[in-house]
């Protein structure tokens, strides 16, 4: 049976969007390919509230996370981690020989502006990475407050992992001063996995010129330059199928209206949080709780596997806790095209199964 996915990616894809993946192929060096790239570029700029260049990569979001930290760290990177994906960014730095230090907090708590200030005041770092929405803990970091600190450090490059929040939560890239804002298709954007997307500032581009070993496939400078030199094309063959689907999905997102879309996500989030409070406990402090997924403390010590088995028979699935949080928490995603009635139905089924 097809299960309705309430997991934080991949998400269910609307049938008409999925159908766009079957668009007949074109050459990737044709004018049609340039027009497609440019169309996505302009719509993604609107979605991320930025004038910065939009770049795509045929990889999942991790590709651009690795590319950004490697291509833009001149001196040393400060990796702020609030969970599994922050830790992964640090591993990427290590694996690429990029000098970096990790500043990790207790899972379930955020990166605070005070922490960023303290770290940057040392003068040791010229790049920071922050996770906007930590999918392993359900924490959404206070990026507006962090942005205030960043204003004092205009030479520091700011990389933001917005993989599980972009298109589900408002991220005003230019207002925040984010240099590299990274997302991928299979979460709040509501597409199949396979494409990474980022906005990339001129400042980040200038930084790449001071970095010698940027690798090749994820060399952000090379991708940036090729968009100029080859009129909105890429160094290697991109997933044109994803690009067709993304271009179409962005039209649908604009038709829904950005504010409507973000409000729909926060309404679902509020509902799930209230439910979590009533029957279990919310893991992060309410103020830092994510708009796209809710991380519930398993205070009743239910078997998440058994719950999912029962839910599966009803055509639904939620997510267990991530990594070391397995069975300690469980996660309910409310992103992409998910609606409040679907969320209500899911929660009623969970109540029924657990006898709450
Ligand atoms: C899913 C996720 C990633 C990894 O993205 P991929 O597209 O799977 O590479 C990174 N960061 C966060 C916060 C995520 O949720």
Short mmCIF file of C-alpha atoms and ligand atoms in Angstrom, two decimals:
data_model
loop_
_atom_site.label_atom_id
_atom_site.label_comp_id
_atom_site.label_asym_id
_atom_site.label_seq_id
_atom_site.Cartn_x
_atom_site.Cartn_y
_atom_site.Cartn_z
CA UNK A 1 0.00 0.00 0.00
CA UNK A 2 1.18 3.51 -0.74
CA UNK A 3 1.93 5.21 2.54
CA UNK A 4 1.34 8.91 3.06
CA UNK A 5 4.71 10.24 4.21
CA UNK A 6 4.89 12.26 7.40
CA UNK A 7 8.67 11.87 7.52
CA UNK A 8 11.11 14.78 7.08
CA UNK A 9 12.03 13.89 3.52
CA UNK A 10 11.54 12.52 1.04
CA UNK A 11 8.05 13.96 1.03
CA UNK A 12 5.05 13.07 -1.09
CA UNK A 13 5.13 14.75 -4.46
CA UNK A 14 1.94 16.02 -6.10
CA UNK A 15 1.10 13.85 -9.14
CA UNK A 16 1.18 16.76 -11.59
CA UNK A 17 4.64 17.76 -10.31
CA UNK A 18 5.86 14.18 -10.50
CA UNK A 19 4.58 13.97 -14.08
CA UNK A 20 6.90 16.84 -15.04
CA UNK A 21 9.85 14.54 -14.34
CA UNK A 22 8.75 12.67 -17.47
CA UNK A 23 9.21 15.68 -19.76
CA UNK A 24 11.10 14.57 -22.91
CA UNK A 25 14.84 15.28 -22.81
CA UNK A 26 16.57 18.25 -24.38
CA UNK A 27 20.27 18.88 -24.89
CA UNK A 28 21.88 20.48 -21.86
CA UNK A 29 23.78 22.91 -24.11
CA UNK A 30 20.70 24.20 -25.88
CA UNK A 31 18.98 27.52 -25.52
CA UNK A 32 16.00 25.70 -24.02
CA UNK A 33 18.25 24.48 -21.19
CA UNK A 34 19.42 28.05 -20.56
CA UNK A 35 15.85 29.33 -20.50
CA UNK A 36 14.88 26.61 -18.00
CA UNK A 37 17.81 27.44 -15.71
CA UNK A 38 17.08 31.17 -15.86
CA UNK A 39 13.42 30.61 -15.08
CA UNK A 40 14.26 28.54 -11.97
CA UNK A 41 16.92 31.08 -11.02
CA UNK A 42 14.49 34.01 -10.96
CA UNK A 43 11.75 32.14 -9.10
CA UNK A 44 14.17 30.78 -6.48
CA UNK A 45 15.41 34.34 -5.90
CA UNK A 46 11.84 35.29 -4.99
CA UNK A 47 11.41 32.28 -2.74
CA UNK A 48 14.61 33.10 -0.85
CA UNK A 49 14.16 36.89 -0.92
CA UNK A 50 17.54 37.43 -2.52
CA UNK A 51 19.32 39.11 -5.40
CA UNK A 52 22.16 36.62 -5.06
CA UNK A 53 22.87 34.14 -7.78
CA UNK A 54 20.99 30.83 -7.60
CA UNK A 55 22.98 27.69 -8.38
CA UNK A 56 21.84 24.11 -8.81
CA UNK A 57 23.72 20.87 -8.34
CA UNK A 58 22.74 17.39 -9.38
CA UNK A 59 23.32 15.89 -5.96
CA UNK A 60 21.38 16.00 -2.75
CA UNK A 61 21.75 19.04 -0.49
CA UNK A 62 24.87 17.59 1.14
CA UNK A 63 26.79 18.24 -2.09
CA UNK A 64 26.49 21.99 -1.73
CA UNK A 65 27.19 21.83 2.02
CA UNK A 66 30.49 20.16 1.22
CA UNK A 67 31.13 22.48 -1.73
CA UNK A 68 30.44 25.62 0.27
CA UNK A 69 32.68 24.87 3.24
CA UNK A 70 35.50 23.70 1.01
CA UNK A 71 35.29 26.43 -1.64
CA UNK A 72 34.80 29.42 0.67
CA UNK A 73 36.90 28.80 3.81
CA UNK A 74 40.07 30.86 3.45
CA UNK A 75 41.38 30.66 6.98
CA UNK A 76 39.21 28.62 9.33
CA UNK A 77 35.54 27.68 9.61
CA UNK A 78 33.39 27.79 12.75
CA UNK A 79 30.77 25.07 12.51
CA UNK A 80 27.80 25.66 14.82
CA UNK A 81 26.07 22.38 15.43
CA UNK A 82 22.78 21.65 17.15
CA UNK A 83 22.47 18.07 15.97
CA UNK A 84 23.26 15.45 13.34
CA UNK A 85 23.33 17.72 10.30
CA UNK A 86 25.55 20.30 11.98
CA UNK A 87 27.90 17.48 12.92
CA UNK A 88 27.87 16.27 9.34
CA UNK A 89 29.04 19.69 8.15
CA UNK A 90 32.00 19.41 10.49
CA UNK A 91 32.81 15.93 9.18
CA UNK A 92 32.77 17.35 5.65
CA UNK A 93 35.30 20.00 6.67
CA UNK A 94 37.55 17.34 8.20
CA UNK A 95 37.22 15.00 5.22
CA UNK A 96 38.24 17.79 2.86
CA UNK A 97 41.13 19.02 4.97
CA UNK A 98 39.37 22.32 5.66
CA UNK A 99 40.56 23.87 8.96
CA UNK A 100 37.49 24.01 11.20
CA UNK A 101 36.26 23.91 14.77
CA UNK A 102 32.92 22.58 15.92
CA UNK A 103 30.72 24.37 18.45
CA UNK A 104 28.07 21.89 19.45
CA UNK A 105 25.31 22.43 21.98
CA UNK A 106 23.10 19.92 23.74
CA UNK A 107 20.64 18.34 21.29
CA UNK A 108 17.28 20.08 21.51
CA UNK A 109 18.80 23.50 22.21
CA UNK A 110 19.71 26.21 19.68
CA UNK A 111 22.78 28.08 18.51
CA UNK A 112 22.53 31.40 20.32
CA UNK A 113 23.68 34.82 19.08
CA UNK A 114 25.84 35.06 22.22
CA UNK A 115 27.65 31.87 21.25
CA UNK A 116 28.28 33.12 17.72
CA UNK A 117 29.52 36.45 19.09
CA UNK A 118 31.90 34.75 21.50
CA UNK A 119 33.35 32.53 18.79
CA UNK A 120 33.73 35.27 16.17
CA UNK A 121 35.25 37.71 18.67
CA UNK A 122 38.35 35.50 18.70
CA UNK A 123 39.08 36.67 15.13
CA UNK A 124 40.08 33.12 14.19
CA UNK A 125 37.30 32.45 11.71
CA UNK A 126 36.35 33.74 8.27
CA UNK A 127 33.37 31.43 7.65
CA UNK A 128 30.55 30.11 9.79
CA UNK A 129 28.00 27.41 9.15
CA UNK A 130 24.64 27.44 10.88
CA UNK A 131 21.80 24.96 10.59
CA UNK A 132 18.55 26.82 10.06
CA UNK A 133 16.31 23.89 10.82
CA UNK A 134 17.94 20.88 12.49
CA UNK A 135 15.95 17.91 11.32
CA UNK A 136 17.39 15.55 13.93
CA UNK A 137 16.12 17.64 16.86
CA UNK A 138 13.30 19.80 15.46
CA UNK A 139 15.12 23.00 16.45
CA UNK A 140 14.80 26.10 14.29
CA UNK A 141 17.68 28.42 15.08
CA UNK A 142 17.12 32.15 15.77
CA UNK A 143 18.70 33.37 12.55
CA UNK A 144 17.32 36.92 12.83
CA UNK A 145 19.20 37.35 16.11
CA UNK A 146 22.31 35.69 14.72
CA UNK A 147 22.11 38.11 11.77
CA UNK A 148 22.51 41.04 14.20
CA UNK A 149 25.82 39.58 15.37
CA UNK A 150 26.93 38.87 11.80
CA UNK A 151 26.55 42.56 10.90
CA UNK A 152 29.59 43.22 13.07
CA UNK A 153 31.67 40.78 11.03
CA UNK A 154 31.29 41.80 7.39
CA UNK A 155 34.27 39.73 6.24
CA UNK A 156 32.92 36.46 7.58
CA UNK A 157 31.07 34.24 5.10
CA UNK A 158 27.75 32.91 6.43
CA UNK A 159 26.63 29.49 5.17
CA UNK A 160 23.14 28.41 6.17
CA UNK A 161 21.71 24.90 5.92
CA UNK A 162 18.07 25.46 5.03
CA UNK A 163 17.59 21.98 3.58
CA UNK A 164 14.51 21.13 5.63
CA UNK A 165 13.02 24.62 5.92
CA UNK A 166 13.31 26.54 2.64
CA UNK A 167 9.85 26.84 1.02
CA UNK A 168 8.24 25.95 4.36
CA UNK A 169 9.46 28.88 6.41
CA UNK A 170 10.33 32.44 5.42
CA UNK A 171 14.06 32.92 5.00
CA UNK A 172 14.95 36.44 3.91
CA UNK A 173 18.45 35.75 2.67
CA UNK A 174 19.47 39.32 1.80
CA UNK A 175 17.97 40.88 4.90
CA UNK A 176 19.77 38.31 7.06
CA UNK A 177 23.00 38.70 5.13
CA UNK A 178 23.34 34.99 4.41
CA UNK A 179 26.03 34.34 1.78
CA UNK A 180 25.27 30.73 0.94
CA UNK A 181 21.77 29.44 1.63
CA UNK A 182 21.46 25.75 0.81
CA UNK A 183 18.44 23.54 0.29
CA UNK A 184 17.42 20.43 -1.58
CA UNK A 185 14.35 19.27 -3.42
CA UNK A 186 12.95 16.43 -1.31
CA UNK A 187 11.81 18.34 1.76
CA UNK A 188 9.66 21.47 2.07
CA UNK A 189 9.99 22.13 -1.66
CA UNK A 190 7.92 19.02 -2.35
CA UNK A 191 9.92 17.35 -5.13
CA UNK A 192 11.75 14.04 -5.54
CA UNK A 193 15.31 13.87 -4.14
CA UNK A 194 18.21 14.59 -6.47
CA UNK A 195 18.84 18.31 -6.75
CA UNK A 196 20.63 20.75 -4.43
CA UNK A 197 19.90 24.45 -4.68
CA UNK A 198 21.72 27.40 -3.18
CA UNK A 199 21.93 31.16 -3.28
CA UNK A 200 25.51 32.35 -3.56
CA UNK A 201 26.65 35.90 -2.82
CA UNK A 202 29.29 37.91 -4.65
CA UNK A 203 31.19 37.99 -1.37
CA UNK A 204 31.24 34.19 -1.24
CA UNK A 205 32.39 34.15 -4.86
CA UNK A 206 35.25 36.54 -4.09
CA UNK A 207 36.25 34.27 -1.19
CA UNK A 208 36.61 31.29 -3.53
CA UNK A 209 39.39 33.15 -5.35
CA UNK A 210 41.55 32.89 -2.26
CA UNK A 211 41.02 29.15 -1.88
CA UNK A 212 43.34 26.95 -3.90
CA UNK A 213 41.97 23.43 -3.57
CA UNK A 214 38.25 23.63 -4.16
CA UNK A 215 37.79 20.16 -5.59
CA UNK A 216 36.08 19.86 -8.95
CA UNK A 217 32.46 18.67 -8.99
CA UNK A 218 31.46 20.91 -6.09
CA UNK A 219 33.78 23.80 -6.93
CA UNK A 220 31.40 26.69 -6.29
CA UNK A 221 33.53 29.09 -8.32
CA UNK A 222 33.41 26.86 -11.38
CA UNK A 223 29.63 26.54 -11.14
CA UNK A 224 29.26 30.31 -10.67
CA UNK A 225 31.52 31.07 -13.64
CA UNK A 226 29.84 28.56 -15.93
CA UNK A 227 26.47 30.20 -15.38
CA UNK A 228 28.08 33.40 -16.75
CA UNK A 229 30.19 31.89 -19.50
CA UNK A 230 27.66 29.42 -20.85
CA UNK A 231 24.52 31.51 -20.40
CA UNK A 232 22.83 29.80 -17.47
CA UNK A 233 24.26 26.33 -17.92
CA UNK A 234 26.36 24.00 -15.76
CA UNK A 235 29.85 22.47 -15.99
CA UNK A 236 28.40 18.95 -16.23
CA UNK A 237 25.03 17.52 -17.26
CA UNK A 238 22.35 18.52 -14.76
CA UNK A 239 19.21 16.54 -13.94
CA UNK A 240 16.97 18.26 -16.45
CA UNK A 241 14.05 16.13 -15.23
CA UNK A 242 14.31 17.67 -11.77
CA UNK A 243 14.68 21.08 -13.30
CA UNK A 244 11.42 20.72 -15.22
CA UNK A 245 9.63 19.60 -12.09
CA UNK A 246 11.21 22.34 -9.96
CA UNK A 247 10.31 25.09 -12.43
CA UNK A 248 6.71 23.89 -12.44
CA UNK A 249 6.55 23.44 -8.65
CA UNK A 250 7.86 26.98 -8.14
CA UNK A 251 4.94 28.27 -10.21
CA UNK A 252 2.57 26.34 -7.98
CA UNK A 253 4.27 27.72 -4.88
CA UNK A 254 3.90 31.29 -6.19
CA UNK A 255 0.27 30.58 -7.00
CA UNK A 256 -0.37 29.45 -3.43
CA UNK A 257 1.43 32.62 -2.33
CA UNK A 258 4.59 32.60 -0.24
CA UNK A 259 2.95 33.98 2.89
CA UNK A 260 0.05 31.54 2.55
CA UNK A 261 2.49 28.69 2.22
CA UNK A 262 4.53 29.74 5.25
CA UNK A 263 1.35 30.30 7.27
CA UNK A 264 0.06 26.86 6.34
CA UNK A 265 3.30 25.37 7.66
CA UNK A 266 3.19 27.31 10.92
CA UNK A 267 -0.47 26.45 11.47
CA UNK A 268 0.32 22.75 11.12
CA UNK A 269 3.34 23.18 13.41
CA UNK A 270 1.27 24.89 16.10
CA UNK A 271 -1.31 22.13 15.94
CA UNK A 272 1.24 19.34 16.26
CA UNK A 273 3.05 21.12 19.09
CA UNK A 274 -0.17 21.50 21.07
CA UNK A 275 -0.86 17.82 20.48
CA UNK A 276 2.67 16.87 21.58
CA UNK A 277 2.26 18.98 24.73
CA UNK A 278 -1.02 17.28 25.55
CA UNK A 279 0.02 13.66 25.13
CA UNK A 280 3.82 13.71 25.26
CA UNK A 281 6.33 16.57 25.47
CA UNK A 282 7.86 18.84 22.90
CA UNK A 283 11.62 18.34 22.63
CA UNK A 284 12.84 21.85 21.86
CA UNK A 285 11.71 24.88 23.80
CA UNK A 286 8.57 26.17 22.04
CA UNK A 287 10.36 29.36 20.96
CA UNK A 288 12.88 27.32 18.95
CA UNK A 289 10.47 24.69 17.62
CA UNK A 290 10.58 24.07 13.87
CA UNK A 291 7.81 25.02 11.46
CA UNK A 292 8.37 22.04 9.20
CA UNK A 293 8.68 19.14 11.63
CA UNK A 294 7.90 18.48 15.27
CA UNK A 295 10.18 16.44 17.45
CA UNK A 296 8.19 14.74 20.21
CA UNK A 297 9.79 13.40 23.40
CA UNK A 298 8.65 9.83 23.80
CA UNK A 299 7.60 10.31 27.44
CA UNK A 300 5.17 7.39 27.27
CA UNK A 301 7.94 5.10 26.05
CA UNK A 302 5.82 3.77 23.23
CA UNK A 303 7.39 1.54 20.61
CA UNK A 304 7.77 3.82 17.61
CA UNK A 305 8.29 0.78 15.37
CA UNK A 306 4.98 -0.72 16.54
CA UNK A 307 3.23 2.60 16.06
CA UNK A 308 4.55 2.84 12.53
CA UNK A 309 3.51 -0.71 11.80
CA UNK A 310 -0.06 0.08 12.84
CA UNK A 311 0.01 3.40 11.02
CA UNK A 312 1.37 1.62 7.96
CA UNK A 313 -1.73 -0.54 7.82
CA UNK A 314 -3.70 2.68 7.69
CA UNK A 315 -1.50 4.05 4.92
CA UNK A 316 0.66 6.48 6.90
CA UNK A 317 4.15 6.69 8.34
CA UNK A 318 5.94 8.99 10.80
CA UNK A 319 9.64 9.12 11.62
CA UNK A 320 11.54 7.65 14.52
CA UNK A 321 14.05 9.83 16.38
CA UNK A 322 17.27 10.47 14.48
CA UNK A 323 20.38 8.40 15.27
CA UNK A 324 21.00 8.38 19.01
CA UNK A 325 17.51 9.85 19.55
CA UNK A 326 15.83 6.72 18.15
CA UNK A 327 12.89 5.77 20.42
CA UNK A 328 13.84 8.66 22.73
CA UNK A 329 11.92 10.95 20.39
CA UNK A 330 9.81 10.55 17.29
CA UNK A 331 9.25 13.07 14.54
CA UNK A 332 6.22 14.24 12.65
CA UNK A 333 6.93 16.20 9.50
CA UNK A 334 4.45 18.79 8.27
CA UNK A 335 6.05 20.15 5.16
CA UNK A 336 5.64 20.65 1.42
CA UNK A 337 2.04 20.04 0.30
CA UNK A 338 0.82 18.55 3.60
CA UNK A 339 -2.40 20.15 4.88
CA UNK A 340 -3.84 20.71 8.34
CA UNK A 341 -6.75 18.26 7.75
CA UNK A 342 -4.19 15.57 6.84
CA UNK A 343 -2.26 16.32 10.03
CA UNK A 344 -5.44 16.16 12.11
CA UNK A 345 -6.30 12.84 10.54
CA UNK A 346 -2.82 11.48 11.26
CA UNK A 347 -2.95 12.54 14.91
CA UNK A 348 -6.43 11.08 15.39
CA UNK A 349 -5.12 7.80 14.05
CA UNK A 350 -2.14 7.89 16.40
CA UNK A 351 -4.48 8.57 19.34
CA UNK A 352 -6.68 5.69 18.25
CA UNK A 353 -3.76 3.28 17.89
CA UNK A 354 -2.21 4.25 21.22
CA UNK A 355 -5.55 4.41 23.02
CA UNK A 356 -4.94 7.99 24.15
C1 LIG B 1 18.05 16.28 4.93
C2 LIG B 1 18.99 17.28 5.52
C3 LIG B 1 20.29 17.43 5.04
C4 LIG B 1 20.88 16.53 4.01
O1 LIG B 1 20.31 16.81 2.81
P1 LIG B 1 20.42 15.77 1.61
O2 LIG B 1 19.59 16.45 0.58
O3 LIG B 1 19.86 14.49 2.11
O4 LIG B 1 21.83 15.68 1.27
C5 LIG B 1 21.09 18.41 5.58
N1 LIG B 1 20.62 19.21 6.54
C6 LIG B 1 19.38 19.10 7.03
C7 LIG B 1 18.96 20.02 8.10
C8 LIG B 1 18.52 18.14 6.52
O5 LIG B 1 17.29 18.02 7.00
#
